[in-house]
């Protein structure tokens, strides 16, 4: 039994990447498939594995009736990812800004709201 190894000797499979996704809902566009993370090990990039995963997710979004589409975000400094998304024909949209409360800022916000929850 080889449960701790990524290979299956009977079929020669190897896990070279992964996609983490979920189904969400937008009140204007409806159901969508959101890709949270896509990762392909370095030595397996540029061999079609990322395109295969993206195709499978696009098919899943279509099969599930995701009228809001197949959506993901990329960091503006991640040139290899942006190039890949451009190569497969994805539209890169402007206008999304990440906002967050963290650390002391989160505590200050809660303190201001104290008694109003």
Short mmCIF file of N, CA and C in Angstrom, two decimals:
data_model
loop_
_atom_site.label_atom_id
_atom_site.label_comp_id
_atom_site.label_asym_id
_atom_site.label_seq_id
_atom_site.Cartn_x
_atom_site.Cartn_y
_atom_site.Cartn_z
N UNK A 1 0.85 -1.18 0.00
CA UNK A 1 0.00 0.00 0.00
C UNK A 1 0.89 1.24 0.00
N UNK A 2 0.62 2.14 -0.91
CA UNK A 2 1.46 3.31 -1.11
C UNK A 2 0.65 4.59 -0.86
N UNK A 3 -0.10 4.64 0.25
CA UNK A 3 -1.01 5.75 0.52
C UNK A 3 -0.32 7.08 0.74
N UNK A 4 0.94 7.10 1.11
CA UNK A 4 1.63 8.35 1.40
C UNK A 4 2.37 8.90 0.19
N UNK A 5 2.21 8.30 -0.95
CA UNK A 5 2.90 8.73 -2.16
C UNK A 5 1.85 9.27 -3.13
N UNK A 6 2.22 10.28 -3.92
CA UNK A 6 1.29 10.88 -4.86
C UNK A 6 1.09 10.03 -6.12
N UNK A 7 1.85 8.96 -6.27
CA UNK A 7 1.73 8.16 -7.48
C UNK A 7 0.90 6.92 -7.23
N UNK A 8 0.28 6.45 -8.25
CA UNK A 8 -0.48 5.20 -8.23
C UNK A 8 0.21 4.31 -9.25
N UNK A 9 0.92 3.29 -8.79
CA UNK A 9 1.73 2.47 -9.68
C UNK A 9 0.91 1.73 -10.72
N UNK A 10 -0.36 1.51 -10.46
CA UNK A 10 -1.19 0.83 -11.43
C UNK A 10 -1.55 1.72 -12.62
N UNK A 11 -1.59 3.04 -12.42
CA UNK A 11 -2.06 3.93 -13.49
C UNK A 11 -1.09 5.05 -13.81
N UNK A 12 -0.02 5.18 -13.10
CA UNK A 12 0.97 6.23 -13.34
C UNK A 12 0.39 7.64 -13.25
N UNK A 13 -0.45 7.89 -12.27
CA UNK A 13 -0.98 9.22 -12.04
C UNK A 13 -0.08 9.96 -11.07
N UNK A 14 -0.01 11.28 -11.25
CA UNK A 14 0.74 12.11 -10.33
C UNK A 14 -0.03 13.41 -10.13
N UNK A 15 -0.19 13.83 -8.90
CA UNK A 15 -0.85 15.09 -8.62
C UNK A 15 0.16 16.21 -8.87
N UNK A 16 -0.06 16.97 -9.94
CA UNK A 16 0.87 18.03 -10.30
C UNK A 16 0.30 19.41 -10.02
N UNK A 17 -0.94 19.46 -9.57
CA UNK A 17 -1.55 20.76 -9.29
C UNK A 17 -2.91 20.58 -8.65
N UNK A 18 -3.54 21.72 -8.38
CA UNK A 18 -4.86 21.66 -7.76
C UNK A 18 -5.60 22.97 -8.02
N UNK A 19 -6.92 22.86 -7.92
CA UNK A 19 -7.78 24.04 -7.98
C UNK A 19 -8.74 23.96 -6.80
N UNK A 20 -8.87 25.06 -6.09
CA UNK A 20 -9.82 25.15 -4.98
C UNK A 20 -10.89 26.14 -5.42
N UNK A 21 -12.15 25.71 -5.43
CA UNK A 21 -13.23 26.55 -5.94
C UNK A 21 -14.49 26.34 -5.12
N UNK A 22 -15.44 27.23 -5.29
CA UNK A 22 -16.75 27.08 -4.67
C UNK A 22 -17.80 27.76 -5.54
N UNK A 23 -19.04 27.46 -5.23
CA UNK A 23 -20.16 28.07 -5.94
C UNK A 23 -20.68 29.22 -5.09
N UNK A 24 -20.86 30.38 -5.70
CA UNK A 24 -21.38 31.55 -5.02
C UNK A 24 -22.61 32.07 -5.74
N UNK A 25 -23.17 33.14 -5.21
CA UNK A 25 -24.36 33.72 -5.82
C UNK A 25 -24.27 35.24 -5.77
N UNK A 26 -24.55 35.87 -6.90
CA UNK A 26 -24.60 37.32 -7.02
C UNK A 26 -26.05 37.68 -7.35
N UNK A 27 -26.62 38.65 -6.63
CA UNK A 27 -28.03 38.99 -6.83
C UNK A 27 -28.34 39.51 -8.23
N UNK A 28 -27.35 40.07 -8.91
CA UNK A 28 -27.58 40.61 -10.25
C UNK A 28 -27.27 39.59 -11.35
N UNK A 29 -26.27 38.77 -11.13
CA UNK A 29 -25.83 37.85 -12.18
C UNK A 29 -26.21 36.40 -11.94
N UNK A 30 -26.56 36.05 -10.72
CA UNK A 30 -26.94 34.68 -10.40
C UNK A 30 -25.76 33.86 -9.90
N UNK A 31 -25.89 32.56 -10.02
CA UNK A 31 -24.88 31.62 -9.53
C UNK A 31 -23.58 31.78 -10.32
N UNK A 32 -22.45 31.64 -9.63
CA UNK A 32 -21.15 31.68 -10.29
C UNK A 32 -20.22 30.66 -9.66
N UNK A 33 -19.23 30.25 -10.41
CA UNK A 33 -18.17 29.38 -9.90
C UNK A 33 -16.98 30.28 -9.62
N UNK A 34 -16.50 30.28 -8.38
CA UNK A 34 -15.38 31.13 -7.98
C UNK A 34 -14.14 30.26 -7.76
N UNK A 35 -13.09 30.55 -8.50
CA UNK A 35 -11.81 29.86 -8.34
C UNK A 35 -11.01 30.61 -7.30
N UNK A 36 -10.84 30.01 -6.15
CA UNK A 36 -10.10 30.63 -5.05
C UNK A 36 -8.60 30.51 -5.27
N UNK A 37 -8.15 29.36 -5.76
CA UNK A 37 -6.72 29.15 -5.93
C UNK A 37 -6.47 28.10 -7.01
N UNK A 38 -5.51 28.37 -7.85
CA UNK A 38 -5.04 27.43 -8.87
C UNK A 38 -3.53 27.32 -8.71
N UNK A 39 -3.05 26.11 -8.60
CA UNK A 39 -1.61 25.91 -8.45
C UNK A 39 -1.18 24.70 -9.28
N UNK A 40 -0.15 24.91 -10.07
CA UNK A 40 0.49 23.85 -10.84
C UNK A 40 1.96 23.85 -10.44
N UNK A 41 2.48 22.69 -10.07
CA UNK A 41 3.90 22.62 -9.69
C UNK A 41 4.76 23.13 -10.84
N UNK A 42 5.81 23.84 -10.49
CA UNK A 42 6.68 24.53 -11.45
C UNK A 42 7.09 23.64 -12.63
N UNK A 43 7.54 22.43 -12.34
CA UNK A 43 8.06 21.57 -13.41
C UNK A 43 6.96 21.06 -14.35
N UNK A 44 5.69 21.26 -13.99
CA UNK A 44 4.58 20.81 -14.84
C UNK A 44 3.88 21.95 -15.56
N UNK A 45 4.35 23.17 -15.36
CA UNK A 45 3.74 24.32 -16.03
C UNK A 45 4.12 24.32 -17.51
N UNK A 46 3.30 24.97 -18.31
CA UNK A 46 3.49 25.09 -19.77
C UNK A 46 3.35 23.74 -20.47
N UNK A 47 2.62 22.82 -19.85
CA UNK A 47 2.35 21.51 -20.47
C UNK A 47 0.87 21.26 -20.66
N UNK A 48 0.04 22.29 -20.46
CA UNK A 48 -1.40 22.15 -20.66
C UNK A 48 -2.19 21.76 -19.44
N UNK A 49 -1.54 21.54 -18.31
CA UNK A 49 -2.26 21.10 -17.11
C UNK A 49 -3.18 22.19 -16.57
N UNK A 50 -2.71 23.43 -16.54
CA UNK A 50 -3.55 24.53 -16.08
C UNK A 50 -4.75 24.73 -16.99
N UNK A 51 -4.52 24.65 -18.29
CA UNK A 51 -5.63 24.79 -19.25
C UNK A 51 -6.64 23.66 -19.08
N UNK A 52 -6.16 22.46 -18.76
CA UNK A 52 -7.06 21.33 -18.55
C UNK A 52 -7.93 21.57 -17.32
N UNK A 53 -7.33 22.05 -16.24
CA UNK A 53 -8.11 22.34 -15.04
C UNK A 53 -9.11 23.45 -15.31
N UNK A 54 -8.68 24.51 -15.99
CA UNK A 54 -9.59 25.62 -16.28
C UNK A 54 -10.74 25.17 -17.18
N UNK A 55 -10.45 24.29 -18.13
CA UNK A 55 -11.50 23.76 -19.01
C UNK A 55 -12.51 22.94 -18.21
N UNK A 56 -12.00 22.11 -17.29
CA UNK A 56 -12.89 21.29 -16.46
C UNK A 56 -13.78 22.19 -15.59
N UNK A 57 -13.23 23.26 -15.04
CA UNK A 57 -14.02 24.17 -14.21
C UNK A 57 -15.03 24.94 -15.06
N UNK A 58 -14.64 25.34 -16.26
CA UNK A 58 -15.58 26.03 -17.16
C UNK A 58 -16.74 25.11 -17.52
N UNK A 59 -16.44 23.84 -17.78
CA UNK A 59 -17.49 22.86 -18.07
C UNK A 59 -18.40 22.68 -16.85
N UNK A 60 -17.82 22.61 -15.67
CA UNK A 60 -18.60 22.47 -14.44
C UNK A 60 -19.52 23.68 -14.25
N UNK A 61 -18.99 24.88 -14.47
CA UNK A 61 -19.79 26.10 -14.32
C UNK A 61 -20.97 26.08 -15.30
N UNK A 62 -20.72 25.65 -16.52
CA UNK A 62 -21.77 25.57 -17.52
C UNK A 62 -22.80 24.51 -17.15
N UNK A 63 -22.33 23.36 -16.73
CA UNK A 63 -23.21 22.25 -16.35
C UNK A 63 -24.10 22.62 -15.17
N UNK A 64 -23.55 23.38 -14.22
CA UNK A 64 -24.31 23.78 -13.03
C UNK A 64 -25.18 25.02 -13.27
N UNK A 65 -25.16 25.54 -14.48
CA UNK A 65 -25.99 26.70 -14.80
C UNK A 65 -25.52 27.98 -14.14
N UNK A 66 -24.23 28.18 -14.09
CA UNK A 66 -23.67 29.38 -13.46
C UNK A 66 -23.80 30.57 -14.40
N UNK A 67 -24.95 31.24 -14.33
CA UNK A 67 -25.21 32.38 -15.21
C UNK A 67 -24.30 33.56 -14.89
N UNK A 68 -23.74 33.59 -13.69
CA UNK A 68 -22.79 34.63 -13.32
C UNK A 68 -21.38 34.34 -13.78
N UNK A 69 -21.19 33.18 -14.42
CA UNK A 69 -19.91 32.85 -15.02
C UNK A 69 -18.94 32.12 -14.10
N UNK A 70 -17.71 32.16 -14.51
CA UNK A 70 -16.58 31.52 -13.86
C UNK A 70 -15.62 32.66 -13.54
N UNK A 71 -15.38 32.90 -12.26
CA UNK A 71 -14.73 34.12 -11.80
C UNK A 71 -13.53 33.78 -10.92
N UNK A 72 -12.49 34.60 -11.01
CA UNK A 72 -11.35 34.49 -10.11
C UNK A 72 -10.61 35.81 -10.09
N UNK A 73 -9.69 35.94 -9.16
CA UNK A 73 -8.87 37.14 -9.05
C UNK A 73 -7.41 36.74 -9.16
N UNK A 74 -6.60 37.70 -9.60
CA UNK A 74 -5.16 37.50 -9.67
C UNK A 74 -4.47 38.74 -9.13
N UNK A 75 -3.37 38.53 -8.48
CA UNK A 75 -2.59 39.67 -7.96
C UNK A 75 -1.92 40.39 -9.13
N UNK A 76 -1.88 41.71 -9.07
CA UNK A 76 -1.35 42.49 -10.18
C UNK A 76 0.14 42.25 -10.45
N UNK A 77 0.86 41.73 -9.48
CA UNK A 77 2.29 41.45 -9.66
C UNK A 77 2.56 40.05 -10.20
N UNK A 78 1.53 39.22 -10.28
CA UNK A 78 1.70 37.83 -10.70
C UNK A 78 1.66 37.72 -12.23
N UNK A 79 2.71 38.20 -12.86
CA UNK A 79 2.78 38.25 -14.31
C UNK A 79 2.59 36.88 -14.97
N UNK A 80 3.22 35.80 -14.47
CA UNK A 80 2.99 34.50 -15.12
C UNK A 80 1.51 34.10 -15.12
N UNK A 81 0.81 34.33 -14.01
CA UNK A 81 -0.62 33.99 -13.95
C UNK A 81 -1.41 34.88 -14.90
N UNK A 82 -1.15 36.18 -14.90
CA UNK A 82 -1.87 37.09 -15.78
C UNK A 82 -1.64 36.73 -17.25
N UNK A 83 -0.41 36.38 -17.58
CA UNK A 83 -0.11 35.95 -18.96
C UNK A 83 -0.88 34.69 -19.33
N UNK A 84 -0.94 33.74 -18.40
CA UNK A 84 -1.68 32.50 -18.63
C UNK A 84 -3.16 32.81 -18.86
N UNK A 85 -3.75 33.64 -17.99
CA UNK A 85 -5.17 33.96 -18.13
C UNK A 85 -5.44 34.68 -19.45
N UNK A 86 -4.54 35.57 -19.84
CA UNK A 86 -4.69 36.26 -21.13
C UNK A 86 -4.60 35.24 -22.28
N UNK A 87 -3.65 34.32 -22.18
CA UNK A 87 -3.44 33.31 -23.23
C UNK A 87 -4.67 32.43 -23.44
N UNK A 88 -5.38 32.10 -22.35
CA UNK A 88 -6.55 31.23 -22.49
C UNK A 88 -7.82 32.02 -22.83
N UNK A 89 -7.68 33.35 -22.97
CA UNK A 89 -8.80 34.16 -23.42
C UNK A 89 -9.66 34.78 -22.33
N UNK A 90 -9.21 34.75 -21.09
CA UNK A 90 -9.99 35.35 -20.00
C UNK A 90 -9.92 36.87 -20.09
N UNK A 91 -10.99 37.52 -19.70
CA UNK A 91 -11.03 38.99 -19.68
C UNK A 91 -10.58 39.45 -18.30
N UNK A 92 -9.56 40.27 -18.26
CA UNK A 92 -9.05 40.80 -16.99
C UNK A 92 -9.72 42.15 -16.77
N UNK A 93 -10.51 42.25 -15.70
CA UNK A 93 -11.31 43.44 -15.43
C UNK A 93 -10.58 44.41 -14.51
N UNK A 94 -10.87 45.68 -14.69
CA UNK A 94 -10.36 46.72 -13.80
C UNK A 94 -11.39 47.01 -12.72
N UNK A 95 -10.95 47.68 -11.67
CA UNK A 95 -11.89 48.24 -10.72
C UNK A 95 -12.04 47.51 -9.40
N UNK A 96 -11.51 46.33 -9.24
CA UNK A 96 -11.67 45.61 -7.99
C UNK A 96 -10.55 46.00 -7.03
N UNK A 97 -10.92 46.44 -5.85
CA UNK A 97 -9.95 46.77 -4.82
C UNK A 97 -10.20 45.88 -3.63
N UNK A 98 -9.14 45.34 -3.06
CA UNK A 98 -9.26 44.51 -1.87
C UNK A 98 -9.35 45.40 -0.65
N UNK A 99 -10.31 45.12 0.20
CA UNK A 99 -10.45 45.86 1.46
C UNK A 99 -10.41 44.86 2.62
N UNK A 100 -9.93 45.32 3.76
CA UNK A 100 -9.84 44.38 4.88
C UNK A 100 -9.71 45.12 6.21
N UNK A 101 -10.17 44.47 7.25
CA UNK A 101 -9.88 44.84 8.63
C UNK A 101 -8.95 43.77 9.14
N UNK A 102 -7.86 44.16 9.81
CA UNK A 102 -6.95 43.18 10.40
C UNK A 102 -6.25 43.82 11.59
N UNK A 103 -5.83 42.97 12.51
CA UNK A 103 -5.04 43.42 13.65
C UNK A 103 -5.69 44.54 14.43
N UNK A 104 -4.92 45.61 14.69
CA UNK A 104 -5.40 46.74 15.48
C UNK A 104 -6.58 47.44 14.81
N UNK A 105 -6.57 47.51 13.50
CA UNK A 105 -7.67 48.15 12.78
C UNK A 105 -8.99 47.44 13.02
N UNK A 106 -8.96 46.11 13.08
CA UNK A 106 -10.16 45.32 13.37
C UNK A 106 -10.65 45.61 14.78
N UNK A 107 -9.73 45.65 15.73
CA UNK A 107 -10.09 45.94 17.12
C UNK A 107 -10.68 47.34 17.26
N UNK A 108 -10.07 48.34 16.60
CA UNK A 108 -10.56 49.72 16.68
C UNK A 108 -11.99 49.81 16.11
N UNK A 109 -12.24 49.13 15.02
CA UNK A 109 -13.57 49.13 14.42
C UNK A 109 -14.59 48.55 15.40
N UNK A 110 -14.25 47.42 16.01
CA UNK A 110 -15.17 46.79 16.96
C UNK A 110 -15.42 47.66 18.18
N UNK A 111 -14.37 48.33 18.65
CA UNK A 111 -14.53 49.22 19.80
C UNK A 111 -15.47 50.37 19.49
N UNK A 112 -15.39 50.91 18.28
CA UNK A 112 -16.29 52.00 17.87
C UNK A 112 -17.72 51.52 17.79
N UNK A 113 -17.92 50.26 17.46
CA UNK A 113 -19.26 49.69 17.28
C UNK A 113 -19.83 49.11 18.57
N UNK A 114 -19.04 49.09 19.62
CA UNK A 114 -19.47 48.48 20.88
C UNK A 114 -20.83 49.04 21.30
N UNK A 115 -21.74 48.16 21.64
CA UNK A 115 -23.08 48.56 22.05
C UNK A 115 -24.05 48.69 20.87
N UNK A 116 -23.54 48.62 19.66
CA UNK A 116 -24.38 48.73 18.46
C UNK A 116 -24.51 47.43 17.70
N UNK A 117 -24.22 46.33 18.36
CA UNK A 117 -24.31 45.04 17.68
C UNK A 117 -25.59 44.33 18.01
#
